[in-house]
Every structure is written in C-alpha cells, then in structure tokens.
Short mmCIF file of C-alpha atoms and ligand atoms in Angstrom, two decimals:
data_model
loop_
_atom_site.label_atom_id
_atom_site.label_comp_id
_atom_site.label_asym_id
_atom_site.label_seq_id
_atom_site.Cartn_x
_atom_site.Cartn_y
_atom_site.Cartn_z
CA UNK A 465 -4.19 65.57 142.73
CA UNK A 466 -1.56 63.24 143.57
CA UNK A 467 0.36 60.59 141.83
CA UNK A 468 2.84 61.14 138.95
CA UNK A 469 3.77 58.50 136.14
CA UNK A 470 6.47 58.85 133.92
CA UNK A 471 5.53 56.89 130.64
CA UNK A 472 7.73 56.06 127.96
CA UNK A 473 5.35 55.87 125.00
CA UNK A 474 5.51 54.38 121.38
CA UNK A 475 5.10 50.79 122.40
CA UNK A 476 2.58 48.18 121.59
CA UNK A 477 0.48 47.08 124.77
CA UNK A 478 0.65 43.31 124.60
CA UNK A 479 -0.66 40.67 126.89
CA UNK A 480 -3.44 39.42 129.19
CA UNK A 481 -5.16 41.68 131.98
CA UNK A 482 -8.38 40.58 134.13
CA UNK A 483 -11.28 42.93 134.67
CA UNK A 484 -13.70 42.12 137.64
CA UNK A 485 -16.94 43.59 138.96
CA UNK A 486 -18.50 46.85 137.46
CA UNK A 487 -17.66 49.85 139.57
CA UNK A 488 -21.02 51.60 138.42
CA UNK A 489 -23.05 48.36 139.76
CA UNK A 490 -21.05 47.15 142.82
CA UNK A 491 -21.34 50.60 144.41
CA UNK A 492 -25.13 50.37 143.92
CA UNK A 493 -25.42 46.86 145.19
CA UNK A 494 -23.49 47.73 148.31
CA UNK A 495 -26.14 50.53 148.89
CA UNK A 496 -29.00 48.09 148.41
CA UNK A 497 -27.60 45.90 151.17
CA UNK A 498 -28.94 48.83 153.47
CA UNK A 499 -32.57 47.74 152.69
CA UNK A 500 -32.09 44.49 154.70
CA UNK A 501 -31.50 43.86 158.37
CA UNK A 502 -28.90 41.03 157.69
CA UNK A 503 -26.07 40.18 155.77
CA UNK A 504 -25.70 40.54 151.96
CA UNK A 505 -22.51 39.05 150.18
CA UNK A 506 -21.28 40.51 146.85
CA UNK A 507 -18.85 38.66 144.73
CA UNK A 508 -15.89 39.87 141.92
CA UNK A 509 -15.82 43.00 143.82
CA UNK A 510 -12.88 45.01 142.49
CA UNK A 511 -9.97 46.73 144.77
CA UNK A 512 -10.84 50.44 143.52
CA UNK A 513 -11.30 53.58 145.52
CA UNK A 514 -15.18 53.83 144.96
CA UNK A 515 -15.50 50.76 147.01
CA UNK A 516 -13.52 51.88 149.73
CA UNK A 517 -15.49 55.10 149.60
CA UNK A 518 -18.90 53.34 149.72
CA UNK A 519 -17.65 51.05 152.73
CA UNK A 520 -16.69 53.73 154.74
CA UNK A 521 -20.01 55.78 154.06
CA UNK A 522 -21.85 52.32 154.98
CA UNK A 523 -19.58 51.80 158.10
CA UNK A 524 -20.37 55.55 159.46
CA UNK A 525 -24.15 54.29 159.35
CA UNK A 526 -23.36 51.44 161.66
CA UNK A 527 -22.94 48.77 158.75
CA UNK A 528 -20.21 46.20 159.12
CA UNK A 529 -18.42 45.62 156.01
CA UNK A 530 -15.91 42.66 155.38
CA UNK A 531 -13.97 42.93 152.17
CA UNK A 532 -11.50 40.06 151.43
CA UNK A 533 -10.04 41.83 148.32
CA UNK A 534 -8.02 39.15 146.73
CA UNK A 535 -10.94 36.84 146.37
CA UNK A 536 -13.09 39.85 145.49
CA UNK A 537 -15.76 39.02 148.28
CA UNK A 538 -17.70 41.80 150.23
CA UNK A 539 -19.78 40.68 153.04
CA UNK A 540 -22.24 43.53 154.36
CA UNK A 541 -24.20 43.41 157.62
CA UNK A 542 -26.90 46.06 158.06
CA UNK A 543 -28.53 44.72 160.92
CA UNK A 544 -27.93 47.62 163.13
CA UNK A 545 -27.76 51.16 161.62
CA UNK A 546 -28.09 54.54 162.61
CA UNK A 547 -27.33 58.08 161.28
CA UNK A 548 -23.50 59.08 161.07
CA UNK A 549 -22.49 60.72 164.41
CA UNK A 550 -20.57 63.60 162.64
CA UNK A 551 -22.04 65.22 159.37
CA UNK A 552 -18.48 66.56 158.93
CA UNK A 553 -16.89 63.09 158.11
CA UNK A 554 -19.44 62.18 155.82
CA UNK A 555 -18.93 65.41 154.11
CA UNK A 556 -15.34 64.80 153.51
CA UNK A 557 -16.04 61.37 152.29
CA UNK A 558 -18.62 62.24 149.82
CA UNK A 559 -16.06 64.64 148.34
CA UNK A 560 -15.08 62.12 145.69
CA UNK A 561 -18.30 60.26 145.04
CA UNK A 562 -21.98 60.58 143.79
CA UNK A 563 -23.38 57.51 145.28
CA UNK A 564 -24.27 59.09 148.94
CA UNK A 565 -27.53 60.38 147.29
CA UNK A 566 -28.75 56.89 146.93
CA UNK A 567 -28.40 56.16 150.38
CA UNK A 568 -31.82 58.36 150.56
CA UNK A 569 -34.60 55.76 149.98
CA UNK A 570 -32.89 52.72 152.06
CA UNK A 571 -32.05 55.09 154.96
CA UNK A 572 -35.80 56.73 154.99
CA UNK A 573 -37.33 53.19 154.95
CA UNK A 574 -34.94 51.69 157.71
CA UNK A 575 -34.88 54.91 159.79
CA UNK A 576 -37.30 57.34 158.75
CA UNK A 577 -34.52 60.13 158.01
CA UNK A 578 -31.36 60.65 156.21
CA UNK A 579 -28.43 62.80 155.89
CA UNK A 580 -27.23 63.38 152.31
CA UNK A 581 -23.90 65.31 151.83
CA UNK A 582 -23.35 67.60 149.02
CA UNK A 583 -22.08 65.42 146.22
CA UNK A 584 -18.64 64.94 144.41
CA UNK A 585 -17.90 62.83 141.35
CA UNK A 586 -16.01 63.80 138.01
CA UNK A 587 -16.44 67.07 136.49
CA UNK A 588 -18.05 66.41 133.33
CA UNK A 589 -21.04 68.64 133.39
CA UNK A 590 -23.36 70.20 135.88
CA UNK A 591 -24.61 66.94 137.18
CA UNK A 592 -27.62 67.99 138.88
CA UNK A 593 -29.76 65.72 141.15
CA UNK A 594 -33.38 67.31 140.85
CA UNK A 595 -34.50 64.13 139.12
CA UNK A 596 -33.57 62.24 142.40
CA UNK A 597 -35.13 64.95 144.66
CA UNK A 598 -38.39 64.71 142.85
CA UNK A 599 -38.71 61.11 143.29
CA UNK A 600 -37.76 61.36 146.84
CA UNK A 601 -40.09 64.38 147.49
CA UNK A 602 -42.95 62.77 145.54
CA UNK A 603 -42.68 59.83 147.57
CA UNK A 604 -43.13 61.67 150.88
CA UNK A 605 -39.99 62.65 152.04
CA UNK A 606 -39.17 66.20 153.62
CA UNK A 607 -36.20 67.91 152.91
CA UNK A 608 -34.59 69.97 155.70
CA UNK A 609 -31.41 71.99 154.11
CA UNK A 610 -28.44 71.91 156.37
CA UNK A 611 -25.23 73.81 155.76
CA UNK A 612 -23.30 71.72 153.40
CA UNK A 613 -25.69 68.57 153.02
CA UNK A 614 -29.57 68.13 153.50
CA UNK A 615 -31.36 66.08 156.17
CA UNK A 616 -34.47 64.14 154.79
CA UNK A 617 -37.31 62.76 156.97
CA UNK A 618 -40.28 60.72 156.07
CA UNK A 619 -42.21 60.22 159.33
CA UNK A 620 -45.24 58.90 157.72
CA UNK A 621 -43.28 56.19 155.67
CA UNK A 622 -42.79 56.33 151.56
CA UNK A 623 -45.82 55.74 149.41
CA UNK A 624 -45.48 55.01 145.77
CA UNK A 625 -46.17 57.46 143.11
CA UNK A 626 -45.98 57.47 139.39
CA UNK A 627 -42.31 58.53 138.08
CA UNK A 628 -41.54 59.81 134.72
CA UNK A 629 -37.89 60.67 134.17
CA UNK A 630 -37.51 63.47 131.49
CA UNK A 631 -34.03 61.73 130.57
CA UNK A 632 -33.35 58.31 131.25
CA UNK A 633 -30.80 59.01 133.99
CA UNK A 634 -29.03 56.12 135.56
CA UNK A 635 -28.73 57.40 139.01
CA UNK A 636 -32.51 58.56 139.06
CA UNK A 637 -33.85 55.15 137.85
CA UNK A 638 -31.52 53.51 140.55
CA UNK A 639 -32.94 56.19 143.15
CA UNK A 640 -36.30 55.11 142.20
CA UNK A 641 -35.64 51.31 142.49
CA UNK A 642 -34.11 51.76 145.83
CA UNK A 643 -36.86 53.76 147.09
CA UNK A 644 -39.96 52.05 145.36
CA UNK A 645 -38.85 48.56 146.51
CA UNK A 646 -40.04 49.05 150.07
CA UNK A 647 -42.70 51.83 149.62
CA UNK A 648 -46.33 51.17 149.94
CA UNK A 649 -48.16 50.55 146.72
CA UNK A 650 -47.04 50.08 142.98
CA UNK A 651 -44.51 52.56 141.35
CA UNK A 652 -44.74 52.75 137.42
CA UNK A 653 -41.51 54.30 136.42
CA UNK A 654 -41.46 55.62 132.70
CA UNK A 655 -38.61 57.03 130.78
CA UNK A 656 -36.04 54.81 132.54
CA UNK A 657 -32.65 53.96 132.09
CA UNK A 658 -31.89 50.18 131.27
CA UNK A 659 -28.08 49.71 131.24
CA UNK A 660 -26.82 46.52 132.15
CA UNK A 661 -25.79 47.60 135.43
CA UNK A 662 -29.35 48.48 136.33
CA UNK A 663 -30.66 45.24 135.33
CA UNK A 664 -28.24 43.63 137.61
CA UNK A 665 -29.19 45.82 140.43
CA UNK A 666 -32.84 44.79 139.57
CA UNK A 667 -31.43 41.21 139.84
CA UNK A 668 -30.06 41.87 143.11
CA UNK A 669 -33.27 43.64 144.70
CA UNK A 670 -35.26 40.43 143.20
CA UNK A 671 -33.11 38.37 145.41
CA UNK A 672 -33.76 40.22 148.31
CA UNK A 673 -37.34 39.68 147.78
CA UNK A 674 -38.67 42.61 145.74
CA UNK A 675 -41.28 42.44 142.87
CA UNK A 676 -39.92 44.11 139.71
CA UNK A 677 -40.89 43.95 136.18
CA UNK A 678 -39.23 45.63 133.09
CA UNK A 679 -40.95 46.45 129.81
CA UNK A 680 -39.46 46.80 126.33
CA UNK A 681 -40.44 50.47 126.42
CA UNK A 682 -38.27 51.78 129.16
CA UNK A 683 -41.21 51.23 131.93
CA UNK A 684 -40.44 49.47 135.14
CA UNK A 685 -43.00 48.48 137.60
CA UNK A 686 -42.19 47.95 141.04
CA UNK A 687 -44.69 46.43 143.55
CA UNK A 688 -43.76 47.59 147.11
CA UNK A 689 -42.84 44.86 149.83
CA UNK A 690 -42.78 45.55 153.68
CA UNK A 691 -39.30 43.99 154.09
CA UNK A 692 -36.36 42.43 152.23
CA UNK A 693 -33.68 39.99 153.22
CA UNK A 694 -29.87 39.98 152.42
CA UNK A 695 -28.54 38.79 148.97
CA UNK A 696 -25.77 36.77 147.43
CA UNK A 697 -24.61 37.85 144.25
CA UNK A 698 -21.78 37.94 141.43
CA UNK A 699 -21.30 41.32 139.97
CA UNK A 700 -21.48 41.64 136.18
CA UNK A 701 -18.06 42.68 134.98
CA UNK A 702 -16.81 46.27 134.13
CA UNK A 703 -17.58 46.92 130.30
CA UNK A 704 -16.21 50.56 130.72
CA UNK A 705 -12.78 49.19 132.04
CA UNK A 706 -12.71 46.26 129.17
CA UNK A 707 -13.67 48.85 126.62
CA UNK A 708 -10.91 51.31 127.99
CA UNK A 709 -8.29 48.68 127.55
CA UNK A 710 -9.68 47.88 124.09
CA UNK A 711 -8.90 51.32 122.96
CA UNK A 712 -5.60 51.35 124.47
CA UNK A 713 -4.71 48.31 122.34
CA UNK A 714 -5.96 50.09 119.37
CA UNK A 715 -3.97 53.35 119.90
CA UNK A 716 -0.72 51.71 120.74
CA UNK A 717 -1.16 49.08 117.66
CA UNK A 718 -1.23 46.37 120.49
CA UNK A 719 -3.03 43.17 121.30
CA UNK A 720 -4.93 42.82 124.72
CA UNK A 721 -6.83 39.99 125.81
CA UNK A 722 -9.23 41.21 128.57
CA UNK A 723 -10.52 38.32 130.71
CA UNK A 724 -13.81 38.84 132.12
CA UNK A 725 -15.02 40.99 129.33
CA UNK A 726 -18.71 40.11 128.49
CA UNK A 727 -19.74 40.46 124.86
CA UNK A 728 -23.33 41.56 125.42
CA UNK A 729 -22.91 44.40 127.45
CA UNK A 730 -20.15 45.57 125.09
CA UNK A 731 -22.23 44.96 121.90
CA UNK A 732 -22.51 48.65 120.92
CA UNK A 733 -18.83 49.24 121.62
CA UNK A 734 -17.88 46.00 119.55
CA UNK A 735 -19.90 47.30 116.62
CA UNK A 736 -17.76 50.56 116.68
CA UNK A 737 -14.63 48.67 117.29
CA UNK A 738 -15.28 46.70 114.19
CA UNK A 739 -16.08 49.55 111.94
CA UNK A 740 -12.99 51.55 112.88
CA UNK A 741 -10.95 48.42 111.73
CA UNK A 742 -10.11 46.88 115.42
CA UNK A 743 -10.14 43.42 115.46
CA UNK A 744 -12.03 41.31 118.38
CA UNK A 745 -12.29 37.64 119.07
CA UNK A 746 -14.93 36.83 121.72
CA UNK A 747 -13.85 33.69 123.81
CA UNK A 748 -15.72 31.90 126.54
CA UNK A 749 -13.36 33.81 129.37
CA UNK A 750 -13.24 37.05 127.71
CA UNK A 751 -12.43 39.28 124.60
CA UNK A 752 -9.03 39.66 122.90
CA UNK A 753 -8.73 42.98 121.14
CA UNK A 754 -6.05 43.80 118.68
CA UNK A 755 -4.78 46.30 116.00
CA UNK A 756 -4.61 44.39 112.96
CA UNK A 757 -1.99 46.56 111.17
CA UNK A 758 -2.45 48.93 108.28
CA UNK A 759 -4.81 51.82 108.67
CA UNK A 760 -7.81 52.33 110.97
CA UNK A 761 -10.99 54.28 109.70
CA UNK A 762 -12.49 57.31 110.86
CA UNK A 763 -16.10 57.15 111.83
CA UNK A 764 -19.18 59.50 112.91
CA UNK A 765 -20.31 58.57 116.47
CA UNK A 766 -23.01 59.58 118.88
CA UNK A 767 -23.01 58.73 122.59
CA UNK A 768 -26.30 57.62 123.95
CA UNK A 769 -28.01 56.03 126.93
CA UNK A 770 -28.12 51.91 126.72
CA UNK A 771 -28.22 50.38 124.23
CA UNK A 772 -26.68 53.20 122.41
CA UNK A 773 -22.74 53.77 122.46
CA UNK A 774 -21.85 54.68 126.25
CA UNK A 775 -20.49 58.04 127.03
CA UNK A 776 -17.85 56.47 129.24
CA UNK A 777 -16.28 54.91 126.02
CA UNK A 778 -16.04 58.20 124.39
CA UNK A 779 -12.95 59.43 125.88
CA UNK A 780 -10.77 56.43 125.50
CA UNK A 781 -12.03 56.00 122.15
CA UNK A 782 -11.41 59.46 120.83
CA UNK A 783 -7.63 58.78 121.59
CA UNK A 784 -7.73 55.75 119.52
CA UNK A 785 -9.59 57.83 116.76
CA UNK A 786 -6.49 60.38 116.56
CA UNK A 787 -4.85 57.21 114.97
CA UNK A 788 -7.69 56.66 112.21
CA UNK A 789 -7.21 58.14 108.80
CA UNK A 790 -9.89 61.06 107.81
CA UNK A 791 -12.38 62.84 109.71
CA UNK A 792 -14.12 61.41 112.82
CA UNK A 793 -17.14 63.34 114.34
CA UNK A 794 -18.07 62.60 117.83
CA UNK A 795 -21.31 64.18 119.23
CA UNK A 796 -21.50 63.82 122.97
CA UNK A 797 -25.29 63.69 124.11
CA UNK A 798 -25.35 62.36 127.58
CA UNK A 799 -22.86 65.06 129.44
CA UNK A 800 -22.47 68.80 128.23
CA UNK A 801 -18.85 68.97 129.22
CA UNK A 802 -16.95 65.94 128.33
CA UNK A 803 -14.32 67.06 125.90
CA UNK A 804 -12.09 69.04 128.12
CA UNK A 805 -9.58 66.16 128.11
CA UNK A 806 -9.03 66.79 124.31
CA UNK A 807 -6.59 70.07 125.20
CA UNK A 808 -4.07 67.78 126.23
CA UNK A 809 -4.45 65.45 123.29
CA UNK A 810 -4.06 68.75 121.04
CA UNK A 811 -1.03 69.53 123.10
CA UNK A 812 0.44 66.04 122.23
CA UNK A 813 -0.11 66.75 118.58
CA UNK A 814 -3.70 65.48 117.80
CA UNK A 815 -5.94 67.36 115.58
CA UNK A 816 -8.99 67.58 117.68
CA UNK A 817 -11.56 70.53 117.55
CA UNK A 818 -14.49 71.16 119.42
CA UNK A 819 -17.90 72.75 118.50
CA UNK A 820 -21.09 73.90 120.39
CA UNK A 821 -23.29 72.54 117.40
CA UNK A 822 -24.71 68.88 117.57
CA UNK A 823 -22.56 67.42 114.83
CA UNK A 824 -22.90 64.09 113.09
CA UNK A 825 -26.26 62.98 114.61
CA UNK A 826 -29.63 64.21 115.79
CA UNK A 827 -29.93 67.07 117.68
CA UNK A 828 -29.63 66.53 121.49
CA UNK A 829 -30.57 68.40 124.80
CA UNK A 830 -27.64 70.72 124.38
CA UNK A 831 -28.59 71.83 120.74
CA UNK A 832 -29.48 75.38 121.93
CA UNK A 833 -27.06 75.53 124.63
CA UNK A 834 -23.47 76.75 124.77
CA UNK A 835 -21.80 73.79 125.47
CA UNK A 836 -18.94 72.24 123.30
CA UNK A 837 -20.34 68.86 123.11
CA UNK A 838 -19.14 67.83 119.61
CA UNK A 839 -15.57 66.96 118.63
CA UNK A 840 -14.00 66.81 115.15
CA UNK A 841 -10.73 64.48 114.97
CA UNK A 842 -8.71 64.46 112.10
CA UNK A 843 -6.24 61.73 111.84
CA UNK A 844 -3.88 60.01 111.91
CA UNK A 845 -1.52 62.03 113.68
CA UNK A 846 1.67 61.08 115.45
CA UNK A 847 1.37 61.89 119.18
CA UNK A 848 4.25 63.25 121.05
CA UNK A 849 5.05 62.93 124.69
CA UNK A 850 4.00 65.89 127.09
CA UNK A 851 3.35 66.87 130.75
CA UNK A 852 -0.17 66.39 131.50
CA UNK A 853 -2.56 66.76 134.56
CA UNK A 854 -5.37 64.41 134.20
CA UNK A 855 -8.92 65.94 134.54
CA UNK A 856 -11.32 63.23 135.70
CA UNK A 857 -11.56 59.43 135.90
CA UNK A 858 -12.08 58.46 132.09
CA UNK A 859 -10.37 61.26 130.73
CA UNK A 860 -7.32 60.47 133.00
CA UNK A 861 -7.29 56.93 131.58
CA UNK A 862 -7.56 58.56 128.22
CA UNK A 863 -4.61 60.78 128.84
CA UNK A 864 -2.57 57.65 129.84
CA UNK A 865 -3.47 55.71 126.80
CA UNK A 866 -2.21 58.82 124.63
CA UNK A 867 0.87 59.09 126.59
CA UNK A 868 1.49 55.18 125.78
CA UNK A 869 0.96 55.80 122.02
CA UNK A 870 3.11 58.68 121.96
CA UNK A 871 6.62 58.84 120.75
CA UNK A 872 8.94 60.02 123.78
CA UNK A 873 8.36 60.56 127.34
CA UNK A 874 5.34 61.96 128.92
CA UNK A 875 4.95 63.02 132.76
CA UNK A 876 1.19 62.22 133.58
CA UNK A 877 0.16 63.86 137.14
CA UNK A 878 -2.78 63.24 139.11
CA UNK A 879 -2.96 59.56 138.35
CA UNK A 880 -4.29 58.56 141.79
CA UNK A 881 -8.00 59.71 140.38
CA UNK A 882 -7.46 56.29 138.15
CA UNK A 883 -7.71 54.17 141.37
CA UNK A 884 -11.19 55.13 141.50
CA UNK A 885 -12.42 53.13 138.79
CA UNK A 886 -9.53 50.98 137.24
CA UNK A 887 -8.52 48.23 139.44
CA UNK A 888 -4.65 47.69 139.73
CA UNK A 889 -4.04 49.72 136.79
CA UNK A 890 -0.14 49.85 137.16
CA UNK A 891 0.30 46.13 137.75
CA UNK A 892 -1.84 45.60 134.54
CA UNK A 893 0.27 48.21 132.75
CA UNK A 894 3.20 46.17 133.71
CA UNK A 895 1.78 43.08 132.72
CA UNK A 896 1.11 44.46 129.02
CA UNK A 897 4.90 45.23 129.12
CA UNK A 898 4.25 49.14 129.08
CA UNK A 899 7.33 51.23 130.14
CA UNK A 900 5.74 53.04 133.07
CA UNK A 901 7.31 54.27 136.23
CA UNK A 902 5.58 55.69 139.39
CA UNK A 903 7.90 58.84 140.26
CA UNK A 904 5.69 60.40 143.19
N1 EPU B 1729 -29.36 64.49 135.21
C1 EPU B 1729 -30.41 65.63 135.36
N2 EPU B 1729 -30.77 65.53 136.79
C2 EPU B 1729 -30.89 64.32 137.48
C3 EPU B 1729 -29.79 63.20 137.43
C4 EPU B 1729 -29.06 63.39 135.97
O1 EPU B 1729 -30.31 66.36 134.72
O2 EPU B 1729 -31.22 64.48 138.73
C5 EPU B 1729 -28.56 64.53 133.92
C6 EPU B 1729 -26.97 64.33 134.08
O3 EPU B 1729 -26.75 65.98 134.44
C7 EPU B 1729 -26.57 63.96 132.85
C8 EPU B 1729 -27.54 62.75 132.40
O4 EPU B 1729 -28.63 63.17 133.42
O5 EPU B 1729 -26.24 64.96 131.80
C9 EPU B 1729 -27.22 61.47 132.65
O6 EPU B 1729 -26.84 61.55 134.21
P1 EPU B 1729 -27.03 60.21 134.76
O7 EPU B 1729 -27.87 60.28 135.97
O8 EPU B 1729 -27.37 58.95 133.97
O9 EPU B 1729 -25.47 59.66 135.40
P2 EPU B 1729 -25.07 59.20 136.86
O10 EPU B 1729 -26.16 58.24 137.36
O11 EPU B 1729 -24.80 60.45 137.78
C10 EPU B 1729 -23.87 56.97 135.83
C11 EPU B 1729 -22.28 56.73 136.25
C12 EPU B 1729 -21.46 57.67 135.15
C13 EPU B 1729 -21.87 57.28 133.67
C14 EPU B 1729 -23.47 57.79 133.77
C15 EPU B 1729 -24.31 57.50 132.42
C16 EPU B 1729 -22.22 55.95 138.16
C17 EPU B 1729 -21.61 56.25 139.83
N3 EPU B 1729 -21.74 56.90 137.37
O12 EPU B 1729 -23.87 58.49 136.58
O13 EPU B 1729 -20.07 57.09 135.31
O14 EPU B 1729 -21.26 58.31 132.81
O15 EPU B 1729 -24.21 57.04 134.63
O16 EPU B 1729 -23.91 56.10 132.08
O17 EPU B 1729 -22.70 55.07 138.11
C18 EPU B 1729 -17.94 57.00 135.23
O18 EPU B 1729 -17.85 55.86 135.56
O19 EPU B 1729 -16.85 57.59 135.00
C19 EPU B 1729 -19.07 57.81 135.27
C20 EPU B 1729 -19.11 59.15 135.09
#
C-alpha cells in the first residue's frame, strides 16, 4: 500500500470542514443508472477513489460518465451498454471494490448476461456473497463459473420470488432492490436492511419509475415494472465521514464544525457521543462537535444494523474511548474481524484487549465462533507516536486520529487507502491546523 504521512500529534484539531455525498450511497446510485437507457444526474458526489472505480467499471460497460468534481455533479449515460471487452481489466479494477456484484441485476435486465469479477473491499471479515447469489439464482439467473470471476445469464428474463435475508445485509438488500425493480411480478423482501443509504437508493429508484414500499418491520415490497428512466438526485451526506471527524475532535480535545452533517442519519451516533461526554450542536448547515474539557466517560457499546450504532463508526470511536475514564466495552456484531486495528493502538500506549466472547451486549451471530469481536478499552491513556501501517479504510482513518492525538511523531504508511472514502482528507487536516506532511 502506498502513501506515507508524518504526523506530529498532541495538538487539538480545530476548524471547519465539509462532507459531501455518502460513499455507500453514491456508488449504488451510480449502478442504478445502468437500469435506464438514458441519462441520470447525481449531485453532491465526492471526489473519492470509490467513485473513480465505479466510473471506470461503468465505462468498461459502454456507459458515458462525466464528472465535474468541483461541483460534485456526475452525469451517467447508459443508453448503449455492452459487456466489457476484456475480463482482465474488470478483474484488476474490482480488486479494490465490492460494488461489481451489484451490477448483476441491472446487466441481466438490460443485456441478459453479466460478468462479475472476484470482489475486493476492506479485509474486516470473510464478506461472503451467498445472500446475493441466492437472490439472483432464485430470480432465474444461471451461473457459469469463469476463472477468476463468474458469468451470469438470464435468457428467460428475471422473475420475482419472495426473498428472506437471514441477516439484514446492506449489500444483499441493494441487490434485491436493483434486481426486483424490473423483474416480472411482485417481490416481498423480508429481513431487509433499512440504512438511510438504502432509503435514498429507494428514492432514486422511485424517481426512475419503480414501485417500492417499505414497512416498519424490515419488509420491502417491490412491484416490477418493464422499464425505467434516468433520474436527477442529490445524495444524502456521508454520516460515516461526519462521525469520523467527530471522533477526531474528541480524541484530540478539539472543536470541529462538520458542514453537511445531518442529524437524523447520525442519531444513534449523537446519543453515544453525548454519553461519552462529547458536546455537539446541530445547526441548519451541519453539526459542530467538540471536547468540552475535563473527563470523558467510558461506556458499553454494541454495533448493530440501522437504527443501531453503525459498525463503521466503531473504529474511530474506539480511538476516542482510549481517552475516556474507566472501562469501555465494545461488542462488534456486524463483522467478525474488525478489531485488528487495535494492535497499533496498543503499540501507541492504549490499553485495549480483544476477546472471543460476546461482551457487554446480547449474544450475536459470532457467539460460538472463534472470532475476537469484543474489545475492552481501559482509559484514559496517553498515546505516543509510532510507525504504523494502516489496515483498511476505517481502521486507517482511526490510526490517523490516534497519531493526531498522540504525543510526538508518527509515520503512518499506506494512507492512500483512505482516499477510497474520505474526500480530500489531506486538505481537511490542513484546514483543521493539523501538523501533517506527506513524505511519500
Ligand atoms: N453477509 C453474508 N452474506 C452475504 C452478504 C453479507 O454473510 O451475502 C454478512 C457479511 O459478511 C457481514 C454482514 O452480513 O458480516 C453485513 O454485511 P453487509 O452486506 O451489510 O455489508 P456490505 O453491503 O458488504 C456495506 C458497506 C460497509 C458497511 C456495511 C454495514 C458498502 C460499499 N459497504 O457493506 O462499509 O460496513 O454495509 O453497514 O456500502 C466502509 O464503508 O468502510 C464499509 C465497510
């Protein structure tokens, strides 16, 4: 992994930054554009590597993509699409993303076939795609394994079938939506994920002509329609990025106004922030987060699907919890392997131990498995600078926060991965007066 940053820590981060569209929505809305044989326009699109990757994947399928980065406007014309000429190029590109599996439904509808490469993404667990495959196969797709990827065909079209997800997977819910909108018949999806990013995807699909209703009990009903048209939509903002900067404010005893942060998608985060002792103020344009001075409080916490506390906030929050007085217990219930990043925190002086047991919450899917998915954090501890290699996107940003909070100098390697989901993070760090310098 590339990119090295010298960080002189121990200085509060103070100032204003802006967050734009949510990475985990924008990439899916880009795929949805494939369903229509005309132009879709998406606004507030952040300049992050995941957007580049999905743009390139679309272009390999003949889609015209035009991105005005400064204005955040992305125009996608999918009028003339085809399968990629070379699977090797798509395999290389997909190396860094989990989005290609979502191309399946739209391509099967438009072309009757799809080529799906092996998937990449962050190494935070096994991340299987069994739920996705079951939906596609139940709807009538046939799978022909091919070397590194798979070829799917649906020569008789796709037909709706009831879908029940054994776990409310975000990706499998999106897979069902993108496949069911143009399938013949009505799909009743139970056990669905209902994250705000999914609700925004449903809004996009409705603008395109889809008929979708969402009940309060994780049931989504989709009436298939024969054709869809392009959309115009402004993305919801990135609540993971907003929460990450909020944790940076807490860990460095700083004060950060996150323009663009929205209260509702961050509701469960804000409750936890308040319990720890962090202060926030919601304004019309964003949320100001700050450390009020004095002690922070340790807490028990469990990550969960929406409306619970997101797994993606867990890693930056753990860094802030190293500065809280007492024992915090964090039970990770979404991914089996999301505490690897704590090794570096321990090297920096934090007191964190990880356990296989389900601690501090109800038993989860990993109760009888051998995964270290609970963490006990004893604080406050003075962090000190270290040489660290970032492991994944959120873990990487969390290491950066730890380096900024630590006394002394750190060398953080592999920071290029952070560009996948944090727009212009170097400029933002400088705007917050951080002492950072890119050395490679
Ligand atoms: N799962 C299965 N089988 C499947 C699909 C999922 O067992 O077929 C399991 C996963 O292994 C995991 C759990 O279900 O244990 C949840 O996975 P989910 O499908 O919800 O996650 P995802 O769609 O792959 C998205 C985000 C993640 C975010 C999760 C949970 C994108 C591109 N990624 O992943 O974001 O953590 O939802 O909210 O939308 C990130 O942004 O850093 C990131 C990892």
